mmCIF file of C-alpha atoms and ligand atoms in Angstrom:
data_model
loop_
_atom_site.group_PDB
_atom_site.id
_atom_site.type_symbol
_atom_site.label_atom_id
_atom_site.label_comp_id
_atom_site.label_asym_id
_atom_site.label_seq_id
_atom_site.Cartn_x
_atom_site.Cartn_y
_atom_site.Cartn_z
ATOM 1 C CA UNK A 1344 31.277 6.304 64.960
ATOM 2 C CA UNK A 1345 30.190 9.366 62.687
ATOM 3 C CA UNK A 1346 31.104 12.514 62.871
ATOM 4 C CA UNK A 1347 27.858 14.520 62.046
ATOM 5 C CA UNK A 1348 30.081 17.641 59.846
ATOM 6 C CA UNK A 1349 26.515 19.652 59.345
ATOM 7 C CA UNK A 1350 27.548 22.992 58.029
ATOM 8 C CA UNK A 1351 24.631 24.644 56.026
ATOM 9 C CA UNK A 1352 27.266 26.713 54.426
ATOM 10 C CA UNK A 1353 29.113 24.714 51.327
ATOM 11 C CA UNK A 1354 32.710 23.191 52.329
ATOM 12 C CA UNK A 1355 35.837 23.686 49.206
ATOM 13 C CA UNK A 1356 34.607 20.039 48.678
ATOM 14 C CA UNK A 1357 30.776 19.734 49.430
ATOM 15 C CA UNK A 1358 27.788 22.512 48.727
ATOM 16 C CA UNK A 1359 25.091 23.472 51.936
ATOM 17 C CA UNK A 1360 24.130 20.907 53.186
ATOM 18 C CA UNK A 1361 19.700 21.329 52.286
ATOM 19 C CA UNK A 1362 18.009 18.654 52.485
ATOM 20 C CA UNK A 1363 17.494 14.952 55.210
ATOM 21 C CA UNK A 1364 19.743 13.338 53.462
ATOM 22 C CA UNK A 1365 23.171 15.704 53.714
ATOM 23 C CA UNK A 1366 24.496 14.765 56.228
ATOM 24 C CA UNK A 1367 24.671 11.304 56.383
ATOM 25 C CA UNK A 1368 25.775 10.965 53.101
ATOM 26 C CA UNK A 1369 28.450 13.674 54.067
ATOM 27 C CA UNK A 1370 30.036 11.793 56.645
ATOM 28 C CA UNK A 1371 30.102 8.495 54.607
ATOM 29 C CA UNK A 1372 32.700 10.529 51.986
ATOM 30 C CA UNK A 1373 34.399 12.762 54.191
ATOM 31 C CA UNK A 1374 34.887 8.830 56.493
ATOM 32 C CA UNK A 1375 36.127 6.903 52.795
ATOM 33 C CA UNK A 1376 38.404 11.148 52.668
ATOM 34 C CA UNK A 1377 40.087 11.294 55.844
ATOM 35 C CA UNK A 1378 40.607 7.575 55.205
ATOM 36 C CA UNK A 1379 42.488 7.634 52.117
ATOM 37 C CA UNK A 1380 44.478 10.150 52.979
ATOM 38 C CA UNK A 1381 46.029 9.207 56.692
ATOM 39 C CA UNK A 1382 46.243 5.715 53.953
ATOM 40 C CA UNK A 1383 48.341 8.444 51.630
ATOM 41 C CA UNK A 1384 50.176 9.837 53.942
ATOM 42 C CA UNK A 1385 51.016 6.502 56.039
ATOM 43 C CA UNK A 1386 51.918 4.523 52.865
ATOM 44 C CA UNK A 1387 54.000 6.080 50.872
ATOM 45 C CA UNK A 1388 56.145 7.533 54.401
ATOM 46 C CA UNK A 1389 56.671 4.405 55.086
ATOM 47 C CA UNK A 1390 57.717 3.229 52.074
ATOM 48 C CA UNK A 1391 60.010 6.131 51.828
ATOM 49 C CA UNK A 1392 61.601 5.895 55.725
ATOM 50 C CA UNK A 1393 62.279 2.095 54.509
ATOM 51 C CA UNK A 1394 63.399 2.965 51.516
ATOM 52 C CA UNK A 1395 66.315 5.137 53.045
ATOM 53 C CA UNK A 1396 67.114 2.653 56.403
ATOM 54 C CA UNK A 1397 67.137 -0.366 54.541
ATOM 55 C CA UNK A 1398 69.244 0.800 51.186
ATOM 56 C CA UNK A 1399 72.079 -1.335 50.264
ATOM 57 C CA UNK A 1400 75.296 -0.057 52.094
ATOM 58 C CA UNK A 1401 78.835 -1.635 51.215
ATOM 59 C CA UNK A 1402 79.502 -4.835 53.310
ATOM 60 C CA UNK A 1403 75.924 -5.809 54.122
ATOM 61 C CA UNK A 1404 73.966 -8.598 53.374
ATOM 62 C CA UNK A 1405 70.659 -8.449 52.691
ATOM 63 C CA UNK A 1406 68.855 -12.137 54.504
ATOM 64 C CA UNK A 1407 65.348 -13.207 54.258
ATOM 65 C CA UNK A 1408 63.257 -11.693 57.227
ATOM 66 C CA UNK A 1409 61.047 -14.211 57.729
ATOM 67 C CA UNK A 1410 57.315 -13.033 58.787
ATOM 68 C CA UNK A 1411 55.062 -12.114 61.529
ATOM 69 C CA UNK A 1412 52.013 -13.741 60.846
ATOM 70 C CA UNK A 1413 49.916 -11.867 63.988
ATOM 71 C CA UNK A 1414 50.615 -8.633 61.647
ATOM 72 C CA UNK A 1415 50.000 -10.069 58.169
ATOM 73 C CA UNK A 1416 46.691 -12.037 60.150
ATOM 74 C CA UNK A 1417 45.746 -8.340 61.743
ATOM 75 C CA UNK A 1418 45.824 -6.010 58.482
ATOM 76 C CA UNK A 1419 43.972 -8.579 56.703
ATOM 77 C CA UNK A 1420 41.123 -7.888 58.692
ATOM 78 C CA UNK A 1421 40.982 -5.013 59.857
ATOM 79 C CA UNK A 1422 39.686 -3.545 56.635
ATOM 80 C CA UNK A 1423 36.836 -6.405 56.718
ATOM 81 C CA UNK A 1424 35.559 -4.307 58.990
ATOM 82 C CA UNK A 1425 36.136 -1.456 57.624
ATOM 83 C CA UNK A 1426 33.755 -2.184 54.961
ATOM 84 C CA UNK A 1427 31.045 -3.789 56.360
ATOM 85 C CA UNK A 1428 31.042 -0.266 58.148
ATOM 86 C CA UNK A 1429 31.617 0.937 54.937
ATOM 87 C CA UNK A 1430 28.688 -1.151 52.838
ATOM 88 C CA UNK A 1431 26.090 -0.286 56.250
ATOM 89 C CA UNK A 1432 26.476 2.952 56.289
ATOM 90 C CA UNK A 1433 26.083 3.246 52.639
ATOM 91 C CA UNK A 1434 22.980 0.954 52.184
ATOM 92 C CA UNK A 1435 21.341 2.035 54.640
ATOM 93 C CA UNK A 1436 21.634 5.383 53.567
ATOM 94 C CA UNK A 1437 20.524 4.227 50.255
ATOM 95 C CA UNK A 1438 17.560 1.970 52.100
ATOM 96 C CA UNK A 1439 16.602 5.425 53.036
ATOM 97 C CA UNK A 1440 17.187 7.510 49.622
ATOM 98 C CA UNK A 1441 15.564 4.566 47.923
ATOM 99 C CA UNK A 1442 12.035 4.574 49.380
ATOM 100 C CA UNK A 1443 9.996 7.871 50.551
ATOM 101 C CA UNK A 1444 7.751 8.437 53.224
ATOM 102 C CA UNK A 1445 4.439 8.013 52.626
ATOM 103 C CA UNK A 1446 2.573 11.536 53.426
ATOM 104 C CA UNK A 1447 5.228 12.810 50.564
ATOM 105 C CA UNK A 1448 4.105 15.279 48.587
ATOM 106 C CA UNK A 1449 4.167 14.562 45.241
ATOM 107 C CA UNK A 1450 5.695 16.320 41.981
ATOM 108 C CA UNK A 1451 5.569 14.858 38.073
ATOM 109 C CA UNK A 1452 8.891 15.588 36.452
ATOM 110 C CA UNK A 1453 9.245 15.685 33.025
ATOM 111 C CA UNK A 1454 13.083 16.078 31.192
ATOM 112 C CA UNK A 1455 12.627 17.112 27.823
ATOM 113 C CA UNK A 1456 15.123 19.044 25.406
ATOM 114 C CA UNK A 1457 15.861 21.101 26.346
ATOM 115 C CA UNK A 1458 13.998 22.551 29.225
ATOM 116 C CA UNK A 1459 12.476 21.168 32.998
ATOM 117 C CA UNK A 1460 8.578 20.701 33.808
ATOM 118 C CA UNK A 1461 7.330 20.412 36.999
ATOM 119 C CA UNK A 1462 3.421 19.760 37.361
ATOM 120 C CA UNK A 1463 2.517 20.266 40.752
ATOM 121 C CA UNK A 1464 -0.756 18.429 43.105
ATOM 122 C CA UNK A 1465 -3.224 21.774 41.965
ATOM 123 C CA UNK A 1466 -2.182 21.348 37.979
ATOM 124 C CA UNK A 1467 0.207 24.675 38.302
ATOM 125 C CA UNK A 1468 3.304 23.831 35.669
ATOM 126 C CA UNK A 1469 6.629 26.090 36.474
ATOM 127 C CA UNK A 1470 10.055 24.845 34.343
ATOM 128 C CA UNK A 1471 11.558 25.293 38.155
ATOM 129 C CA UNK A 1472 11.239 23.406 41.218
ATOM 130 C CA UNK A 1473 9.003 24.586 43.892
ATOM 131 C CA UNK A 1474 9.029 23.225 47.285
ATOM 132 C CA UNK A 1475 7.480 23.778 51.218
ATOM 133 C CA UNK A 1476 11.149 23.422 53.943
ATOM 134 C CA UNK A 1477 10.584 20.261 56.192
ATOM 135 C CA UNK A 1478 8.064 18.534 53.993
ATOM 136 C CA UNK A 1479 8.864 14.997 52.655
ATOM 137 C CA UNK A 1480 9.041 16.423 47.979
ATOM 138 C CA UNK A 1481 8.943 12.775 46.451
ATOM 139 C CA UNK A 1482 9.657 13.150 42.503
ATOM 140 C CA UNK A 1483 7.891 11.274 39.619
ATOM 141 C CA UNK A 1484 9.769 11.774 36.487
ATOM 142 C CA UNK A 1485 9.943 11.156 32.568
ATOM 143 C CA UNK A 1486 11.812 11.956 29.459
ATOM 144 C CA UNK A 1487 9.907 13.214 26.476
ATOM 145 C CA UNK A 1488 12.520 12.464 24.526
ATOM 146 C CA UNK A 1489 15.656 11.402 25.658
ATOM 147 C CA UNK A 1490 17.957 10.037 28.738
ATOM 148 C CA UNK A 1491 17.785 14.160 31.111
ATOM 149 C CA UNK A 1492 19.823 12.889 35.067
ATOM 150 C CA UNK A 1493 17.640 15.185 37.844
ATOM 151 C CA UNK A 1494 20.678 16.686 40.320
ATOM 152 C CA UNK A 1495 20.843 18.567 42.527
ATOM 153 C CA UNK A 1496 23.607 18.716 44.951
ATOM 154 C CA UNK A 1497 22.272 20.631 47.419
ATOM 155 C CA UNK A 1498 20.616 17.977 48.424
ATOM 156 C CA UNK A 1499 22.625 15.572 47.978
ATOM 157 C CA UNK A 1500 19.817 13.525 45.246
ATOM 158 C CA UNK A 1501 20.768 12.744 41.331
ATOM 159 C CA UNK A 1502 18.669 10.122 39.499
ATOM 160 C CA UNK A 1503 18.130 9.095 35.342
ATOM 161 C CA UNK A 1504 15.437 10.441 33.652
ATOM 162 C CA UNK A 1505 14.520 7.814 30.983
ATOM 163 C CA UNK A 1506 12.330 7.366 28.414
ATOM 164 C CA UNK A 1507 9.308 4.669 27.995
ATOM 165 C CA UNK A 1508 10.042 4.683 31.392
ATOM 166 C CA UNK A 1509 9.433 6.059 35.785
ATOM 167 C CA UNK A 1510 11.619 6.512 37.804
ATOM 168 C CA UNK A 1511 11.542 8.565 41.216
ATOM 169 C CA UNK A 1512 13.203 9.644 44.603
ATOM 170 C CA UNK A 1513 12.910 11.913 47.260
ATOM 171 C CA UNK A 1514 14.237 13.972 49.869
ATOM 172 C CA UNK A 1515 12.833 16.786 52.290
ATOM 173 C CA UNK A 1516 14.753 20.106 52.263
ATOM 174 C CA UNK A 1517 15.569 20.955 55.927
ATOM 175 C CA UNK A 1518 15.845 25.416 54.856
ATOM 176 C CA UNK A 1519 14.089 27.574 52.996
ATOM 177 C CA UNK A 1520 16.426 29.455 50.836
ATOM 178 C CA UNK A 1521 17.580 28.217 46.401
ATOM 179 C CA UNK A 1522 20.268 26.508 45.369
ATOM 180 C CA UNK A 1523 21.338 24.451 41.128
ATOM 181 C CA UNK A 1524 19.104 21.849 40.302
ATOM 182 C CA UNK A 1525 20.921 20.246 36.375
ATOM 183 C CA UNK A 1526 20.713 17.659 34.178
ATOM 184 C CA UNK A 1527 23.086 15.437 34.525
ATOM 185 C CA UNK A 1528 22.854 13.395 32.147
ATOM 186 C CA UNK A 1529 25.003 14.814 28.074
ATOM 187 C CA UNK A 1530 21.053 15.339 26.221
ATOM 188 C CA UNK A 1531 22.040 16.894 23.701
ATOM 189 C CA UNK A 1532 22.645 20.399 21.456
ATOM 190 C CA UNK A 1533 23.582 22.429 18.587
ATOM 191 C CA UNK A 1534 25.561 24.847 17.389
ATOM 192 C CA UNK A 1535 24.193 27.178 17.060
ATOM 193 C CA UNK A 1536 24.210 31.114 17.750
ATOM 194 C CA UNK A 1537 21.309 30.968 20.122
ATOM 195 C CA UNK A 1538 23.477 29.305 23.072
ATOM 196 C CA UNK A 1539 19.068 28.010 24.604
ATOM 197 C CA UNK A 1540 19.604 25.267 22.933
ATOM 198 C CA UNK A 1541 21.741 22.347 23.670
ATOM 199 C CA UNK A 1542 22.320 20.141 27.480
ATOM 200 C CA UNK A 1543 24.066 23.676 29.274
ATOM 201 C CA UNK A 1544 20.928 24.886 29.007
ATOM 202 C CA UNK A 1545 18.614 22.384 31.671
ATOM 203 C CA UNK A 1546 20.022 24.187 34.495
ATOM 204 C CA UNK A 1547 16.962 25.987 36.709
ATOM 205 C CA UNK A 1548 16.350 25.788 40.555
ATOM 206 C CA UNK A 1549 15.332 25.233 43.696
ATOM 207 C CA UNK A 1550 13.202 27.189 45.288
ATOM 208 C CA UNK A 1551 12.060 26.318 49.635
ATOM 209 C CA UNK A 1552 9.075 28.516 50.401
ATOM 210 C CA UNK A 1553 7.764 27.850 53.576
ATOM 211 C CA UNK A 1554 4.453 26.721 53.974
ATOM 212 C CA UNK A 1555 3.117 29.303 53.578
ATOM 213 C CA UNK A 1556 4.450 31.119 51.066
ATOM 214 C CA UNK A 1557 4.480 27.825 48.648
ATOM 215 C CA UNK A 1558 0.964 27.430 49.252
ATOM 216 C CA UNK A 1559 0.206 31.446 48.092
ATOM 217 C CA UNK A 1560 2.865 30.253 44.721
ATOM 218 C CA UNK A 1561 0.764 27.609 43.722
ATOM 219 C CA UNK A 1562 -2.560 29.413 42.750
ATOM 220 C CA UNK A 1563 -1.031 32.429 42.063
ATOM 221 C CA UNK A 1564 0.554 29.298 39.019
ATOM 222 C CA UNK A 1565 -2.234 28.206 37.556
ATOM 223 C CA UNK A 1566 -3.455 31.118 36.066
ATOM 224 C CA UNK A 1567 -2.845 34.698 34.321
ATOM 225 C CA UNK A 1568 -1.069 36.454 36.808
ATOM 226 C CA UNK A 1569 -2.214 38.735 38.768
ATOM 227 C CA UNK A 1570 -3.429 42.108 36.477
ATOM 228 C CA UNK A 1571 -2.001 41.165 32.646
ATOM 229 C CA UNK A 1572 -3.508 40.402 30.128
ATOM 230 C CA UNK A 1573 -4.012 36.250 28.137
ATOM 231 C CA UNK A 1574 -1.344 37.946 26.044
ATOM 232 C CA UNK A 1575 1.223 39.185 28.569
ATOM 233 C CA UNK A 1576 0.550 36.239 30.314
ATOM 234 C CA UNK A 1577 1.311 34.447 26.813
ATOM 235 C CA UNK A 1578 5.320 36.664 26.587
ATOM 236 C CA UNK A 1579 5.684 35.404 30.158
ATOM 237 C CA UNK A 1580 5.160 31.389 29.277
ATOM 238 C CA UNK A 1581 7.376 32.126 26.337
ATOM 239 C CA UNK A 1582 9.997 32.834 28.356
ATOM 240 C CA UNK A 1583 9.693 30.285 30.875
ATOM 241 C CA UNK A 1584 8.425 26.782 28.971
ATOM 242 C CA UNK A 1585 11.974 27.705 27.008
ATOM 243 C CA UNK A 1586 9.398 28.211 23.501
ATOM 244 C CA UNK A 1587 12.907 31.684 23.351
ATOM 245 C CA UNK A 1588 15.092 28.528 23.859
ATOM 246 C CA UNK A 1589 14.558 27.686 19.493
ATOM 247 C CA UNK A 1590 11.751 30.677 18.786
ATOM 248 C CA UNK A 1591 13.129 33.955 18.528
ATOM 249 C CA UNK A 1592 10.291 36.706 18.196
ATOM 250 C CA UNK A 1593 12.464 39.693 16.472
ATOM 251 C CA UNK A 1594 11.937 37.643 13.543
ATOM 252 C CA UNK A 1595 15.550 35.899 13.582
ATOM 253 C CA UNK A 1596 16.539 32.100 12.597
ATOM 254 C CA UNK A 1597 16.423 29.893 15.262
ATOM 255 C CA UNK A 1598 16.454 26.196 15.551
ATOM 256 C CA UNK A 1599 12.389 27.020 14.495
ATOM 257 C CA UNK A 1600 11.021 29.634 12.695
ATOM 258 C CA UNK A 1601 10.383 32.696 14.105
ATOM 259 C CA UNK A 1602 6.804 33.631 15.869
ATOM 260 C CA UNK A 1603 7.136 37.086 14.239
ATOM 261 C CA UNK A 1604 4.407 37.804 11.230
ATOM 262 C CA UNK A 1605 3.846 34.004 11.630
ATOM 263 C CA UNK A 1606 0.500 33.734 12.732
ATOM 264 C CA UNK A 1607 -1.434 33.675 9.351
ATOM 265 C CA UNK A 1608 1.268 33.381 7.400
ATOM 266 C CA UNK A 1609 1.074 31.017 4.814
ATOM 267 C CA UNK A 1610 4.123 28.316 5.065
ATOM 268 C CA UNK A 1611 5.825 25.413 3.157
ATOM 269 C CA UNK A 1612 5.948 21.821 5.101
ATOM 270 C CA UNK A 1613 8.933 19.458 4.570
ATOM 271 C CA UNK A 1614 6.221 17.132 2.370
ATOM 272 C CA UNK A 1615 6.354 20.805 -0.065
ATOM 273 C CA UNK A 1616 2.157 21.477 0.352
ATOM 274 C CA UNK A 1617 1.154 24.503 1.304
ATOM 275 C CA UNK A 1618 -1.112 25.627 5.204
ATOM 276 C CA UNK A 1619 -1.700 28.876 6.344
ATOM 277 C CA UNK A 1620 -0.509 29.206 10.453
ATOM 278 C CA UNK A 1621 -3.600 29.082 12.115
ATOM 279 C CA UNK A 1622 -4.293 29.011 15.954
ATOM 280 C CA UNK A 1623 -5.176 25.226 15.055
ATOM 281 C CA UNK A 1624 -1.632 24.636 13.918
ATOM 282 C CA UNK A 1625 -0.163 25.965 16.827
ATOM 283 C CA UNK A 1626 -2.534 23.606 18.545
ATOM 284 C CA UNK A 1627 -1.108 20.783 16.786
ATOM 285 C CA UNK A 1628 1.774 22.599 16.568
ATOM 286 C CA UNK A 1629 2.440 22.475 20.490
ATOM 287 C CA UNK A 1630 0.926 19.132 21.058
ATOM 288 C CA UNK A 1631 2.097 16.497 18.179
ATOM 289 C CA UNK A 1632 4.922 18.958 16.594
ATOM 290 C CA UNK A 1633 6.175 15.991 14.500
ATOM 291 C CA UNK A 1634 2.783 16.086 12.220
ATOM 292 C CA UNK A 1635 3.705 19.390 9.869
ATOM 293 C CA UNK A 1636 7.029 19.925 9.869
ATOM 294 C CA UNK A 1637 7.529 23.231 8.464
ATOM 295 C CA UNK A 1638 10.340 23.499 5.408
ATOM 296 C CA UNK A 1639 14.259 23.974 6.654
ATOM 297 C CA UNK A 1640 13.606 23.078 9.626
ATOM 298 C CA UNK A 1641 14.524 19.154 11.923
ATOM 299 C CA UNK A 1642 12.522 17.433 13.439
ATOM 300 C CA UNK A 1643 13.607 18.652 16.389
ATOM 301 C CA UNK A 1644 10.226 20.130 19.467
ATOM 302 C CA UNK A 1645 9.571 17.968 21.882
ATOM 303 C CA UNK A 1646 5.303 17.583 22.520
ATOM 304 C CA UNK A 1647 4.144 20.128 25.412
ATOM 305 C CA UNK A 1648 1.377 16.867 25.898
ATOM 306 C CA UNK A 1649 0.664 17.957 29.158
ATOM 307 C CA UNK A 1650 2.919 20.129 29.558
ATOM 308 C CA UNK A 1651 0.635 22.730 27.804
ATOM 309 C CA UNK A 1652 -2.600 22.745 29.537
ATOM 310 C CA UNK A 1653 -5.606 24.215 27.245
ATOM 311 C CA UNK A 1654 -5.353 27.885 29.097
ATOM 312 C CA UNK A 1655 -1.836 28.418 28.705
ATOM 313 C CA UNK A 1656 -1.857 27.400 25.212
ATOM 314 C CA UNK A 1657 -5.331 30.013 24.453
ATOM 315 C CA UNK A 1658 -2.641 32.062 26.401
ATOM 316 C CA UNK A 1659 -0.115 31.142 23.831
ATOM 317 C CA UNK A 1660 -1.674 31.839 21.419
ATOM 318 C CA UNK A 1661 -2.753 35.119 22.377
ATOM 319 C CA UNK A 1662 0.990 36.644 21.870
ATOM 320 C CA UNK A 1663 1.548 35.162 18.508
ATOM 321 C CA UNK A 1664 -0.652 37.192 17.291
ATOM 322 C CA UNK A 1665 0.189 40.092 18.439
ATOM 323 C CA UNK A 1666 4.132 39.649 16.971
ATOM 324 C CA UNK A 1667 3.189 40.584 13.679
HETATM 325 CU CU1 CUA B 768 19.081 16.713 30.203
HETATM 326 CU CU2 CUA B 768 21.593 17.308 30.071
#
């Protein structure tokens, strides 16, 4: 009974259909939508018509009309069948969404205040979701701090990332291209001149590539990009890992200390002790940010343990050293 409204273009109500789930989700949505339109018009229309037709007239006395058994049973039973259909369609769709195919490619997703980290089978990390077209992809998701929610409207998938547990979802993209990934759970933020530090900055892209292009990007993502020095790679990571959300490189104050002139300087920590900023301090601050906090800053940095590998940490430290 479902007429598939498969469209690649977004409609007024729905974004483009870019996964195998989209047609089924939209079919149920539009079924409920049009059913509601029909009943809204039918019921309001009938109510208006009857109030006009049977309005009080001089000399006419109202009398009980009795009842119509067939009609009453009919309008009680008919909706039951509609509800059974909706339950069936919804439950079937839910099962499809809940159980990933065994051959799905697994991607680890971490949500942190305030960015995403996607880890691919070859160990590459990105802050965007990159997937091959026409291949099932399973996301194993966790949160480094608070509740986040992974939401890709064009795929019609959404699930919470919960601290202390794994959640997962899967999808199969049906066309190459690009679409938006949102965090759909308000996960905090500060009022600061820096617009990058908050829930709203957790918007990123999902890129759907051909199998060849996907393999190419994956192998390029595990080390410094071709022709770049370690320092330059560090600068790229500074942007792609969202370090810039809290740390400036021009000396101005953000949620965290600016990186400018930081390397080799002596800082006072929140407990009053002094420390010289060296490689070990920076490394520790990335992996265990609450261990030694510079005075005047809050304990707000998430850990990058499992997100930055050793090579990337080295590259970031090399970059910080260049910021004199
Ligand atoms: Cu993460 Cu909102």
